[in-house]
Short mmCIF file of C-alpha atoms and ligand atoms in Angstrom, two decimals:
data_model
loop_
_atom_site.label_atom_id
_atom_site.label_comp_id
_atom_site.label_asym_id
_atom_site.label_seq_id
_atom_site.Cartn_x
_atom_site.Cartn_y
_atom_site.Cartn_z
CA MET A 467 1.35 17.28 19.57
CA SER A 468 2.64 13.75 20.10
CA GLU A 469 5.91 13.16 21.93
CA PHE A 470 7.00 10.65 19.28
CA PRO A 471 8.90 11.48 16.07
CA PRO A 472 6.51 12.29 13.23
CA ILE A 473 5.86 9.79 10.43
CA ARG A 474 6.77 11.82 7.36
CA LYS A 475 8.19 9.29 4.92
CA ALA A 476 6.54 6.39 3.16
CA VAL A 477 8.16 3.67 1.09
CA PHE A 478 6.25 2.19 -1.84
CA PRO A 479 7.83 -1.00 -3.18
CA VAL A 480 6.75 -1.02 -6.83
CA ALA A 481 9.45 -3.02 -8.59
CA GLY A 482 7.41 -6.25 -8.93
CA LEU A 483 6.87 -7.77 -12.35
CA GLY A 484 3.08 -8.07 -12.23
CA THR A 485 3.14 -11.34 -14.17
CA ARG A 486 -0.39 -12.22 -13.06
CA PHE A 487 -1.67 -9.44 -15.30
CA LEU A 488 0.24 -10.32 -18.45
CA PRO A 489 -0.11 -9.33 -21.25
CA ALA A 490 -1.45 -6.02 -19.84
CA THR A 491 1.69 -5.56 -17.74
CA LYS A 492 4.19 -6.35 -20.50
CA SER A 493 4.90 -2.64 -20.90
CA ILE A 494 2.69 -1.02 -18.24
CA PRO A 495 3.55 -1.35 -14.54
CA LYS A 496 0.74 -3.18 -12.72
CA GLU A 497 0.55 -0.25 -10.28
CA MET A 498 -0.54 1.95 -13.20
CA LEU A 499 -3.57 -0.21 -14.04
CA PRO A 500 -6.66 1.89 -13.26
CA ILE A 501 -9.42 1.16 -10.79
CA VAL A 502 -12.17 3.12 -12.59
CA ASP A 503 -10.10 6.16 -13.64
CA LYS A 504 -7.20 6.31 -11.19
CA PRO A 505 -4.07 4.15 -11.21
CA LEU A 506 -3.79 1.73 -8.30
CA ILE A 507 -0.66 3.45 -6.99
CA GLN A 508 -2.44 6.81 -6.74
CA TYR A 509 -4.94 5.42 -4.23
CA ALA A 510 -2.08 4.32 -1.96
CA VAL A 511 -0.24 7.64 -2.35
CA GLU A 512 -3.43 9.57 -1.49
CA GLU A 513 -3.91 7.37 1.58
CA ALA A 514 -0.35 8.18 2.70
CA VAL A 515 -0.75 11.93 2.10
CA GLU A 516 -4.01 11.89 4.11
CA ALA A 517 -2.00 10.33 6.96
CA GLY A 518 0.42 13.30 6.98
CA ILE A 519 3.20 11.79 4.84
CA ASP A 520 5.12 14.44 2.90
CA THR A 521 7.90 12.33 1.35
CA ILE A 522 7.02 9.52 -1.03
CA ILE A 523 9.80 7.07 -1.87
CA PHE A 524 9.20 4.64 -4.71
CA VAL A 525 11.40 1.56 -4.85
CA THR A 526 11.18 0.75 -8.48
CA SER A 527 12.81 -0.93 -11.45
CA PRO A 528 14.24 0.86 -14.51
CA LYS A 529 11.29 -0.40 -16.60
CA LYS A 530 8.77 1.50 -14.52
CA ARG A 531 9.32 5.05 -15.68
CA ALA A 532 5.52 5.48 -16.08
CA ILE A 533 5.03 5.64 -12.30
CA LEU A 534 7.51 8.51 -11.93
CA ASP A 535 5.98 10.32 -14.91
CA HIS A 536 2.53 9.99 -13.38
CA PHE A 537 3.58 11.82 -10.21
CA ASP A 538 5.55 14.49 -12.08
CA SER A 539 3.67 17.63 -13.06
CA ASP A 540 2.83 17.95 -16.75
CA VAL A 541 2.73 21.71 -17.29
CA LYS A 542 1.97 21.41 -21.01
CA LEU A 543 -1.08 19.21 -20.45
CA GLN A 544 -2.26 21.44 -17.60
CA SER A 545 -2.11 24.63 -19.65
CA SER A 546 -3.74 23.00 -22.65
CA LEU A 547 -6.68 21.80 -20.48
CA LEU A 548 -7.00 25.28 -18.99
CA ALA A 549 -6.89 26.93 -22.43
CA GLN A 550 -9.74 24.63 -23.51
CA GLY A 551 -11.74 25.55 -20.41
CA LYS A 552 -11.67 21.94 -19.17
CA HIS A 553 -11.40 22.90 -15.53
CA ASP A 554 -12.69 19.60 -14.10
CA LEU A 555 -10.05 17.61 -15.99
CA TYR A 556 -7.41 20.15 -14.98
CA GLU A 557 -8.34 19.64 -11.32
CA ARG A 558 -7.97 15.87 -11.69
CA ILE A 559 -4.32 16.11 -12.71
CA ALA A 560 -3.13 19.39 -11.16
CA GLU A 561 -2.82 18.01 -7.65
CA ILE A 562 -2.07 14.33 -8.11
CA VAL A 563 0.34 15.04 -5.29
CA PRO A 564 -0.11 18.28 -3.32
CA ALA A 565 2.67 20.89 -3.58
CA HIS A 566 4.03 20.18 -0.08
CA VAL A 567 4.66 16.50 -0.92
CA SER A 568 7.91 15.46 -2.57
CA THR A 569 8.55 12.26 -4.49
CA ASP A 570 11.82 10.41 -4.72
CA TYR A 571 12.79 7.06 -6.11
CA VAL A 572 15.40 4.40 -5.72
CA ILE A 573 16.09 1.54 -8.10
CA GLN A 574 15.91 -2.05 -6.88
CA LYS A 575 18.34 -3.73 -9.25
CA GLU A 576 17.32 -7.31 -8.47
CA ALA A 577 13.95 -8.68 -7.36
CA LEU A 578 15.16 -10.25 -4.11
CA GLY A 579 11.95 -9.87 -2.11
CA LEU A 580 9.89 -7.33 -0.18
CA GLY A 581 12.47 -7.05 2.62
CA HIS A 582 15.16 -6.26 0.10
CA ALA A 583 12.94 -3.68 -1.63
CA VAL A 584 12.35 -1.84 1.65
CA TRP A 585 16.07 -2.03 2.49
CA CYS A 586 16.85 -0.28 -0.82
CA ALA A 587 15.21 2.89 0.64
CA ARG A 588 17.46 3.00 3.73
CA GLN A 589 19.36 6.13 2.71
CA GLN A 590 16.23 8.06 1.77
CA VAL A 591 14.51 7.14 5.05
CA GLY A 592 17.37 7.38 7.56
CA ASP A 593 16.78 6.56 11.24
CA GLU A 594 13.26 7.81 11.76
CA PRO A 595 10.11 5.67 11.95
CA PHE A 596 8.45 5.43 8.55
CA ALA A 597 5.54 3.89 6.69
CA VAL A 598 5.45 1.16 4.06
CA LEU A 599 2.46 0.79 1.74
CA LEU A 600 1.94 -2.05 -0.74
CA ALA A 601 -0.25 -0.58 -3.46
CA ASP A 602 -1.62 -4.03 -4.41
CA ASP A 603 -3.60 -3.94 -1.20
CA LEU A 604 -6.25 -1.36 -1.96
CA ILE A 605 -8.13 -0.41 1.19
CA ARG A 606 -11.34 1.55 1.16
CA ALA A 607 -12.17 2.97 4.55
CA PRO A 608 -15.50 4.54 5.53
CA GLN A 609 -13.84 7.49 7.29
CA SER A 610 -10.12 7.89 7.90
CA GLY A 611 -7.91 5.88 5.57
CA CYS A 612 -6.10 2.82 6.90
CA MET A 613 -2.70 4.56 7.18
CA LYS A 614 -4.24 7.54 8.98
CA GLN A 615 -5.80 5.13 11.49
CA MET A 616 -2.40 3.49 11.99
CA VAL A 617 -0.50 6.78 12.33
CA ASP A 618 -3.00 7.83 15.02
CA GLU A 619 -2.26 4.58 16.90
CA TYR A 620 1.47 5.25 16.60
CA TYR A 621 1.13 8.80 17.94
CA ALA A 622 -0.92 7.49 20.86
CA THR A 623 1.60 4.81 21.87
CA GLY A 624 4.96 5.23 20.09
CA ALA A 625 4.75 1.57 19.04
CA GLY A 626 5.09 0.28 15.48
CA VAL A 627 1.86 -0.68 13.74
CA ILE A 628 0.99 -3.35 11.19
CA GLY A 629 -2.36 -3.54 9.40
CA VAL A 630 -4.10 -6.90 9.81
CA GLN A 631 -7.37 -8.58 8.96
CA GLN A 632 -9.02 -11.93 9.69
CA ILE A 633 -8.40 -14.31 6.81
CA PRO A 634 -9.80 -17.82 6.14
CA ALA A 635 -7.77 -20.42 8.10
CA SER A 636 -7.00 -22.25 4.84
CA MET A 637 -5.20 -19.18 3.42
CA THR A 638 -2.50 -18.59 6.04
CA ASP A 639 0.16 -19.67 3.53
CA GLN A 640 -0.52 -16.54 1.48
CA TYR A 641 0.09 -13.96 4.22
CA GLY A 642 2.34 -12.88 7.03
CA ILE A 643 0.50 -14.15 10.13
CA VAL A 644 0.66 -12.55 13.59
CA ALA A 645 -0.05 -13.82 17.09
CA VAL A 646 -1.31 -11.04 19.38
CA GLU A 647 -1.89 -10.36 23.05
CA LYS A 648 -4.11 -7.60 24.43
CA ASN A 649 -2.39 -5.01 26.59
CA SER A 650 -3.99 -3.24 29.51
CA ASP A 651 -4.79 -0.35 27.11
CA GLY A 652 -6.98 -2.72 25.05
CA ARG A 653 -4.62 -2.70 22.06
CA ASP A 654 -3.37 -5.86 20.35
CA TYR A 655 0.40 -6.17 20.60
CA ILE A 656 2.21 -8.59 18.32
CA ARG A 657 3.91 -11.48 20.13
CA ALA A 658 5.03 -13.40 17.02
CA ILE A 659 4.96 -12.96 13.26
CA VAL A 660 5.66 -15.58 10.62
CA GLU A 661 5.66 -15.43 6.84
CA LYS A 662 3.17 -17.64 5.00
CA PRO A 663 2.89 -20.55 7.46
CA ALA A 664 0.90 -23.67 6.52
CA PRO A 665 -2.55 -23.70 8.17
CA GLU A 666 -1.49 -26.51 10.58
CA VAL A 667 1.28 -24.39 12.12
CA ALA A 668 -0.16 -20.87 11.76
CA PRO A 669 -0.29 -19.05 15.12
CA SER A 670 -3.67 -17.47 14.25
CA ASN A 671 -5.70 -16.40 11.25
CA LEU A 672 -4.79 -12.72 11.52
CA GLY A 673 -3.18 -11.88 8.18
CA VAL A 674 -0.86 -8.94 7.53
CA VAL A 675 -2.04 -6.53 4.85
CA GLY A 676 0.40 -4.23 3.09
CA ARG A 677 0.51 -1.39 5.64
CA TYR A 678 3.35 -0.97 8.11
CA ILE A 679 4.80 1.67 10.46
CA LEU A 680 8.33 0.56 11.34
CA PRO A 681 11.37 2.01 13.11
CA GLY A 682 14.44 3.03 11.10
CA GLU A 683 16.31 0.26 12.91
CA ILE A 684 14.57 -2.28 10.67
CA PHE A 685 17.15 -1.53 7.94
CA ARG A 686 19.94 -2.94 10.10
CA LEU A 687 17.88 -6.06 10.77
CA LEU A 688 17.11 -6.47 7.07
CA GLU A 689 20.83 -6.79 6.54
CA LEU A 690 20.94 -9.71 8.97
CA VAL A 691 18.09 -11.82 7.65
CA ARG A 692 18.76 -14.54 5.12
CA ALA A 693 16.49 -15.53 2.27
CA GLY A 694 13.31 -17.03 3.71
CA VAL A 695 10.01 -18.19 2.21
CA GLY A 696 10.23 -18.40 -1.60
CA GLY A 697 14.00 -17.81 -1.45
CA GLU A 698 13.32 -14.09 -0.84
CA ILE A 699 14.49 -11.59 1.78
CA GLN A 700 11.27 -11.22 3.78
CA LEU A 701 10.24 -8.06 5.62
CA THR A 702 8.33 -10.32 8.01
CA ASP A 703 11.57 -12.04 9.13
CA ALA A 704 13.20 -8.72 10.07
CA ILE A 705 10.02 -7.64 11.91
CA ALA A 706 10.14 -10.93 13.87
CA ILE A 707 13.59 -9.94 15.19
CA GLN A 708 12.48 -6.34 15.77
CA LEU A 709 9.80 -7.54 18.20
CA ALA A 710 12.50 -8.15 20.82
CA THR A 711 13.39 -4.45 21.04
CA TRP A 712 10.42 -2.44 19.78
CA PRO A 713 6.73 -3.02 20.54
CA LEU A 714 4.53 -3.49 17.50
CA MET A 715 0.76 -3.41 17.39
CA ALA A 716 -1.61 -5.21 15.07
CA HIS A 717 -4.23 -2.80 13.79
CA ALA A 718 -7.44 -4.42 12.55
CA PHE A 719 -8.38 -1.45 10.37
CA ASP A 720 -11.84 -0.13 9.72
CA GLY A 721 -12.34 -0.68 5.99
CA VAL A 722 -12.41 -3.20 3.16
CA ARG A 723 -9.25 -4.50 1.55
CA TYR A 724 -9.07 -5.65 -2.06
CA ASP A 725 -6.15 -7.83 -3.11
CA CYS A 726 -5.43 -6.09 -6.41
CA GLY A 727 -2.41 -8.32 -6.97
CA SER A 728 -4.92 -10.93 -8.15
CA ARG A 729 -7.31 -10.59 -11.06
CA LYS A 730 -10.27 -11.55 -8.89
CA GLY A 731 -9.47 -8.87 -6.30
CA PHE A 732 -8.77 -6.30 -8.99
CA ILE A 733 -12.15 -6.86 -10.65
CA ARG A 734 -13.96 -6.79 -7.31
CA ALA A 735 -12.29 -3.47 -6.52
CA THR A 736 -13.21 -2.06 -9.93
CA LEU A 737 -16.88 -3.03 -9.50
CA SER A 738 -17.01 -1.84 -5.94
CA TYR A 739 -15.46 1.58 -6.69
CA ALA A 740 -17.66 1.96 -9.78
CA LEU A 741 -20.76 1.26 -7.69
CA GLU A 742 -19.69 4.06 -5.33
CA HIS A 743 -19.20 6.47 -8.23
CA ASP A 744 -22.05 8.94 -8.74
CA GLU A 745 -21.72 8.97 -12.53
CA LEU A 746 -21.44 5.19 -12.93
CA ARG A 747 -23.63 3.52 -10.31
CA GLU A 748 -27.03 3.69 -12.07
CA ASP A 749 -25.65 2.55 -15.38
CA LEU A 750 -23.76 -0.36 -13.85
CA LEU A 751 -26.78 -1.56 -11.86
CA ALA A 752 -28.94 -1.38 -14.98
CA PHE A 753 -26.28 -3.24 -16.92
CA PHE A 754 -26.21 -6.10 -14.42
CA LYS A 755 -29.99 -6.24 -14.29
CA ASN A 756 -30.11 -6.67 -18.05
CA ALA A 757 -26.86 -8.57 -18.38
CA ASN A 758 -28.55 -11.43 -20.18
CA GLU A 759 -30.09 -9.15 -22.78
CA VAL A 760 -28.28 -7.98 -25.88
CA ASN A 761 -26.87 -4.47 -25.41
C1 LIG B 1684 3.55 -9.59 1.27
C2 LIG B 1684 4.09 -9.87 2.68
C3 LIG B 1684 3.05 -10.65 3.49
C4 LIG B 1684 1.75 -9.86 3.52
C5 LIG B 1684 1.28 -9.54 2.09
C6 LIG B 1684 0.08 -8.60 2.11
O1 LIG B 1684 3.41 -10.82 0.61
O2 LIG B 1684 5.29 -10.63 2.56
O3 LIG B 1684 3.53 -10.85 4.80
O4 LIG B 1684 0.75 -10.60 4.20
O5 LIG B 1684 2.32 -8.89 1.33
O6 LIG B 1684 -0.38 -8.35 0.83
P1 LIG B 1684 3.16 -10.93 -0.99
O7 LIG B 1684 1.68 -10.79 -1.18
O8 LIG B 1684 3.94 -9.83 -1.62
O9 LIG B 1684 3.65 -12.30 -1.37
#
């Protein structure tokens, strides 16, 4: 057992408008758009559960009822599938979240930024260290999921952890960017973090992806920060203050990240997951081979 408090709670900010996917997201939350046959949000929730999280907290808007419904059990549908002998379909919905995992939600009344969204969950989280997952960043890992890798790093060191990846130098203005320094234990500790700097002033090209393990103290710091980049309360700005009192590591995860907040990333993820799918791979490859022929 680790000497550090367990990471049991995860916050999922899901109140965003998803305008890049209009008209699809006019009435459907973008997090409910499927990659093959599973909504985007379910991948992130499964990643959290694999990492040992047992309390899922959605920060949502009143228009996003569909997300809560998805994670609620639907006894009627379950018994009807069982009565029809459709056991495989039953399995797919029976344990969308395992019985030991609870879901909770809090409403973000105004879209004031990611920092504000996380702050909205302060009562549900309390003082303990917790995880934040941005479902737009879909990460496929060859073995342990990204959050499991990060939780392991936390248990080994007690430090906070932020998922990072190398990004093209020209794209620093689309990410939180960290400057790191290697410790004697070989781990990269964050020395500075800045939200969406221009390439000329970026401290590195290590971009933050939407995975964080943070101390409960971050909520107090979120109250102090003013609106930053884009006029929004930025999580990055509170983390920058947190660095003075709590060590934070940058974890270059093992895996591939798809930016499903963009159409390009979403389609890449769809194709990539379909190509991994036993029932779809052959057909998809044949389709691409003959793509110029009439089907
Ligand atoms: C947010 C964070 C940013 C991070 C990014 C990862 O930005 O503010 O630091 O790099 O998520 O996806 P957003 O993409 O919501 O503008």
